Amino acid sequence: MQRAMFQRILGRHGYALTQRRGYNFGSNKYAAAFQTPRPPADVARLRAAAINYIEHFNKEEWFDSPVRTVVNGKHPEESQDAIDTVDAFGKVNGKQLLSSESVIDQVISHAKSFVPAKNDMRAEVRAIEAKFMSDHAGFLIGNQALDFGKQDGVTEIEESIEANVIEHRMNDDVLDDEAAGRLRINRSPAIVGCVSNFSNFLDLCRKTLRNLELGVPVVVLSRSNTTQHMFRWYNLLLEEVVGAGLEPGLLTYVSCSVEQQRRIMQALAPDSALYLTGSRDVARKIREIFPRSYASTGGPNTMVATEYTEPVMSATKMGTFIENSGQCTAMRHLVAPGVTKEDVEKTFRADLVSRIDGAVDSLRANGFDGVFAEWGSRMVPADGYTSHPDKAIPMAFRTSGDVPPFGVEEHWRRPYLDVTSVATPEELRSDEFLLKLSRWLVHEQPITVAVNADKNDFAVAKRIWENTTQVVFSVGDIKENPSLTVQARPQDGEVFGEFPPRRQLSQFTKAPVVVPSSTPGYNSSYSPAYLEQLAAWPASASAVVEQFISQVNSPVMKGYLRELANYLSEAADPVATPREGHPQGPRTTLFGLQRPPLEHGLTLLRADSSSTMDDLSGYVLPFLATNAHSQLVVSLTPGENTRELAEALQKGSEDRPIYMKLESDESFMASLSDGQVWNVLHLPEQSMLADEQDLPLVGQFISTLFPLGHIKSTQKGHREFTETFRASEKWLKFEE
């Protein structure tokens, strides 16, 4: 009878639960989700609808119907005087009513007290989503073009249509596991901090609809600029929600100041989750007061080319100018041999650059990298940068024989390019330079890196990839199909993420955000009862794992360790890893969990004098159970518990010893300057596993310890690429 009970809770395959892990990155079901049949996206129809919307747009509407707070479907009466709203280029484009403090009180009261009538609203929300992606698509693209100046909102909607169905499956698995008693979804209201350039996919679909469909209410915050287009989709969504028979209280919009936003965050902490796509500076300030913030942040996207050929020049121009430098993957840094000032000027010469008056110009021409003429005429280069000699070309650059200084500024919506022009191709290929460049990339953590060389010459790309941790890494050639920093189709397995630098990760976000994934899954946790039952299940991922688990005291933590190990045995399966992207995609893609940089990728766990085996076990096991075990150092602080902890760690790792050292705080701090260190974690101070009632899903937890993402070739069906990179030691592999 007891075994039958375990099978009912844990599944027919014991604690493996392979049929219940679709929401964890890299698992079997996660990989299978990319094969989900996709609804067709009629790109021509989307484009025509957007152009028609813009051509018939009434500019007075955004003045006559101002942005304002909406609570439970109603506009609170008391508001401050109206202020102007501005578009991405500082032009006044409407009105906004800022909330009074009493209105903020109403927002907080509603958010803390509202409980949805039901938790499963997938049918209603997905029907609404289908209308947004078809009947309302012109409205979405058009408003975004008018407010943000987005030139290619069509591709964003196409991506949404195809990626949404994948995230539907992941949400389905989360809800199924909650129904089975394995996990719990935290249904405290989710706060959405909108992004200006990708609001239709990231904010409307990923952050709002995915939460709503699993019964999580949403609070949408206004922006200091480009706030009009997301307020318009919010209003339409509220109308559709009510029309579908759902409660208006599910959706709140707050028109307020930054100070009032912080007040709302503090009131809804610590249970609510906040989802932000924005700058690292903003993410850091939010994280200081809001523990469950999940932030996606940018970085200086970099292209490396072994020769600066005409195709590479074209790729540089497109990557730098995409959306007038208004896309998170826009190129910011070029590395190539012998690039002169004249080469840069030639790359951006007038006959190659599309100058536009408005985003609709690019919509009509199927373009995406036009520069706004009026906005560009006001550009003043930052110190140290040189303007293009043609004043009609609004871009600035600087060249150097070395990598840029740390802390490269993005200069949002202003095309800037740093050029690292090494003297010769031989210098670029040298071990010394590639290691230096890799360390710079680890420190700055761009979203994307693109490497172009001779066809099937992967030496430079492989060396950089194995020593960096980009989520998006692209490989092309210098003559026919160069890779750009701006290429990523998450629906094809080209998984996407904007990760902060690893050593500062917890300053910006609780965990990295991966696309695609289940958004409500980030604020979900395992049922302690399920984990206790898992701990009692007489099964094992490996003898090494069981030996380690035997030294842990808490039944809940033992169960969590088994869940971790079982996830790794699947997501880091030595045979299945890396996973391959969708075969119908335009490129060749491999994705999966990865090891830290192979040549400078040590992780230091600093255990304070009170630490126990239970405190450290969740952080040690993922290294012990994989081919990354040699990249872990456990630093023990002298104290009363140190001997007991050291003995437990030693007994738990007898068959695969881990490196431990006893050292003072002074000695430990001195070791941080070692160029081999990639990540540092202080335990239990920085632990995500301190509360057994709130243990995160293992996919989210592992993403805080290891890199993940994809590497792709611009060539479809590229056998040589697949063979070369599949064999790399960079992929994380589970070891029996």
XYZ file of C-alpha atoms in Angstrom, residues 233-498:
266
model
C -3.047 47.245 -24.672
C -3.919 47.177 -20.980
C -7.268 48.898 -21.643
C -8.100 46.563 -24.500
C -7.079 43.537 -22.437
C -9.315 44.646 -19.565
C -12.206 44.988 -22.008
C -11.577 41.482 -23.353
C -11.197 40.012 -19.852
C -14.558 41.391 -18.766
C -16.106 40.316 -22.054
C -14.919 36.757 -21.398
C -16.733 36.720 -18.056
C -13.603 37.099 -15.938
C -13.206 39.507 -13.032
C -11.903 43.028 -13.747
C -10.008 42.876 -10.458
C -7.503 40.539 -12.082
C -5.893 43.504 -13.850
C -4.695 46.733 -12.251
C -2.930 49.615 -13.980
C -1.067 52.182 -11.901
C -0.232 55.627 -13.282
C 2.224 56.957 -10.753
C 5.645 58.358 -9.930
C 8.766 56.281 -9.306
C 8.463 56.988 -5.580
C 4.904 55.646 -5.601
C 6.013 52.568 -7.519
C 8.523 51.854 -4.775
C 5.802 52.294 -2.179
C 3.657 49.699 -3.973
C 6.604 47.310 -4.207
C 7.358 47.614 -0.514
C 3.703 47.011 0.337
C 3.467 43.857 -1.803
C 6.827 42.415 -0.750
C 7.915 39.808 0.142
C 5.315 37.513 -1.449
C 4.677 39.117 -4.835
C 6.964 38.676 -7.826
C 8.066 41.547 -10.051
C 9.119 41.047 -13.664
C 11.331 43.708 -15.221
C 13.143 44.089 -18.515
C 15.380 47.126 -18.266
C 18.689 48.601 -17.210
C 20.968 47.160 -14.557
C 20.769 50.386 -12.588
C 16.977 50.155 -12.288
C 17.128 46.416 -11.569
C 19.592 46.967 -8.727
C 17.445 49.643 -7.093
C 14.365 47.427 -7.240
C 16.205 44.399 -5.902
C 17.291 46.401 -2.848
C 13.673 46.609 -1.665
C 11.974 43.723 -3.453
C 13.299 40.180 -2.874
C 11.283 38.431 -5.597
C 12.302 40.607 -8.518
C 13.156 38.812 -11.749
C 15.101 41.172 -13.964
C 16.389 40.909 -17.512
C 19.211 43.373 -18.144
C 21.311 44.309 -21.172
C 25.024 44.475 -21.954
C 27.480 45.503 -24.719
C 26.676 43.003 -27.472
C 29.836 42.024 -29.316
C 30.782 40.797 -32.787
C 34.165 39.192 -33.464
C 35.444 38.790 -37.031
C 38.734 37.331 -38.184
C 38.625 39.669 -41.198
C 36.620 42.845 -41.797
C 35.047 41.866 -45.108
C 32.182 43.555 -46.953
C 29.592 41.075 -45.569
C 30.900 41.698 -42.039
C 30.662 45.448 -42.647
C 27.034 45.018 -43.679
C 26.313 42.919 -40.585
C 27.972 45.588 -38.426
C 25.825 48.324 -39.923
C 22.588 46.363 -39.475
C 23.455 45.263 -35.953
C 24.419 48.749 -34.790
C 21.456 50.528 -36.371
C 18.712 47.993 -35.619
C 15.703 49.942 -34.343
C 17.923 53.040 -34.198
C 19.946 51.215 -31.525
C 16.697 50.471 -29.737
C 16.770 46.688 -29.491
C 18.346 44.849 -26.574
C 20.510 42.807 -28.952
C 21.819 45.842 -30.869
C 25.544 45.656 -31.545
C 27.782 47.796 -29.343
C 31.288 46.359 -29.774
C 33.272 45.113 -32.780
C 36.485 43.079 -32.590
C 38.423 42.627 -35.831
C 41.993 43.028 -37.113
C 43.184 46.186 -38.813
C 39.929 48.166 -38.724
C 40.680 51.829 -39.358
C 38.695 54.983 -38.768
C 38.098 55.107 -42.515
C 36.734 51.544 -42.467
C 34.165 52.499 -39.842
C 33.132 55.580 -41.793
C 32.772 53.458 -44.932
C 30.616 50.926 -43.066
C 28.075 53.625 -42.259
C 28.305 55.725 -45.411
C 25.182 57.571 -46.505
C 24.209 55.399 -49.478
C 24.011 52.352 -47.175
C 21.940 53.997 -44.446
C 18.178 54.352 -44.500
C 17.104 57.691 -43.000
C 13.447 57.747 -41.976
C 10.951 60.264 -40.647
C 8.858 57.696 -38.774
C 8.600 53.990 -38.039
C 5.859 53.580 -40.633
C 8.473 54.270 -43.319
C 10.289 51.074 -42.326
C 7.033 49.155 -41.939
C 6.182 49.977 -45.538
C 9.680 49.055 -46.756
C 10.015 45.887 -44.637
C 12.977 47.490 -42.871
C 14.305 47.430 -39.327
C 17.540 49.439 -39.226
C 16.564 52.928 -40.326
C 17.817 55.967 -38.413
C 15.399 58.706 -37.412
C 16.495 61.864 -39.200
C 15.193 64.470 -36.759
C 16.311 62.565 -33.653
C 19.720 61.987 -35.174
C 20.234 65.663 -35.927
C 20.344 66.333 -32.170
C 23.029 63.764 -31.359
C 26.090 65.014 -29.479
C 28.798 62.354 -29.049
C 29.924 61.370 -25.568
C 33.462 62.139 -24.450
C 36.035 59.985 -26.193
C 33.835 59.183 -29.193
C 34.036 60.563 -32.728
C 30.999 61.505 -34.786
C 30.641 60.160 -38.292
C 31.970 62.884 -40.632
C 28.678 62.884 -42.539
C 26.366 64.812 -40.221
C 23.410 63.021 -41.785
C 24.654 59.773 -40.198
C 23.840 59.960 -36.461
C 26.394 57.577 -34.971
C 29.590 57.796 -32.940
C 32.524 55.447 -32.534
C 35.956 55.021 -31.032
C 38.754 52.663 -31.994
C 41.440 51.068 -29.866
C 43.908 48.238 -30.033
C 42.532 46.901 -26.752
C 39.154 45.884 -25.350
C 37.075 48.811 -24.023
C 37.261 49.845 -20.372
C 34.853 48.045 -18.060
C 31.414 49.609 -17.754
C 30.562 50.327 -21.390
C 27.487 52.568 -21.483
C 24.641 51.438 -23.698
C 23.521 54.888 -24.987
C 19.969 53.669 -25.616
C 18.552 54.812 -28.994
C 21.887 56.371 -29.950
C 24.108 54.263 -32.252
C 27.539 53.935 -30.620
C 30.247 51.478 -31.605
C 33.433 50.577 -29.771
C 35.977 48.990 -32.112
C 38.747 46.764 -30.801
C 41.106 46.785 -33.763
C 43.922 44.349 -33.103
C 46.983 44.702 -35.303
C 46.857 41.382 -37.152
C 44.677 38.295 -37.623
C 47.353 36.327 -35.786
C 47.013 38.542 -32.718
C 43.242 38.077 -32.722
C 43.679 34.293 -32.798
C 46.332 34.235 -30.089
C 45.587 32.485 -26.800
C 46.547 35.609 -24.880
C 44.108 37.894 -26.678
C 41.198 35.439 -26.787
C 41.491 34.779 -23.064
C 41.600 38.518 -22.367
C 38.549 39.092 -24.559
C 36.717 36.210 -22.886
C 37.350 37.658 -19.440
C 36.084 41.038 -20.629
C 32.918 39.381 -21.936
C 32.401 37.555 -18.634
C 32.774 40.818 -16.730
C 30.475 42.867 -18.996
C 28.066 39.986 -19.767
C 26.542 41.020 -23.106
C 23.307 39.356 -24.122
C 24.829 38.119 -27.362
C 28.182 37.381 -28.973
C 28.590 36.716 -32.695
C 31.776 35.279 -34.213
C 32.570 35.255 -37.929
C 35.509 33.428 -39.518
C 36.230 31.341 -42.601
C 33.580 28.719 -43.249
C 33.999 25.704 -40.933
C 36.872 27.389 -39.105
C 35.511 27.264 -35.561
C 38.747 27.757 -33.616
C 38.078 31.353 -32.514
C 34.367 30.805 -31.867
C 34.976 27.642 -29.853
C 37.684 29.211 -27.709
C 35.528 32.229 -26.881
C 32.347 30.207 -26.319
C 34.047 27.749 -23.978
C 35.312 30.615 -21.834
C 32.223 32.828 -21.713
C 28.625 32.484 -20.554
C 26.434 34.241 -23.107
C 22.878 32.977 -23.446
C 22.932 33.833 -27.162
C 26.042 32.860 -29.138
C 26.089 32.916 -32.943
C 28.612 31.566 -35.436
C 28.822 32.702 -39.051
C 31.341 33.132 -41.820
C 33.044 36.232 -43.157
C 32.100 35.765 -46.816
C 28.552 34.454 -47.239
C 26.506 34.159 -44.040
C 27.905 36.374 -41.292
C 26.219 36.156 -37.922
C 24.687 39.215 -36.281
C 24.272 39.979 -32.604
C 20.560 40.542 -33.220
C 19.525 37.008 -34.232
C 17.473 34.852 -31.838
C 14.253 32.917 -32.395
C 13.335 31.363 -29.024
C 10.557 29.349 -30.650
C 13.239 27.393 -32.565
C 15.315 26.481 -29.516
C 17.376 29.664 -29.772
C 16.609 30.228 -26.107
C 16.997 33.806 -24.992
C 17.917 35.592 -21.792
C 19.415 38.858 -20.561
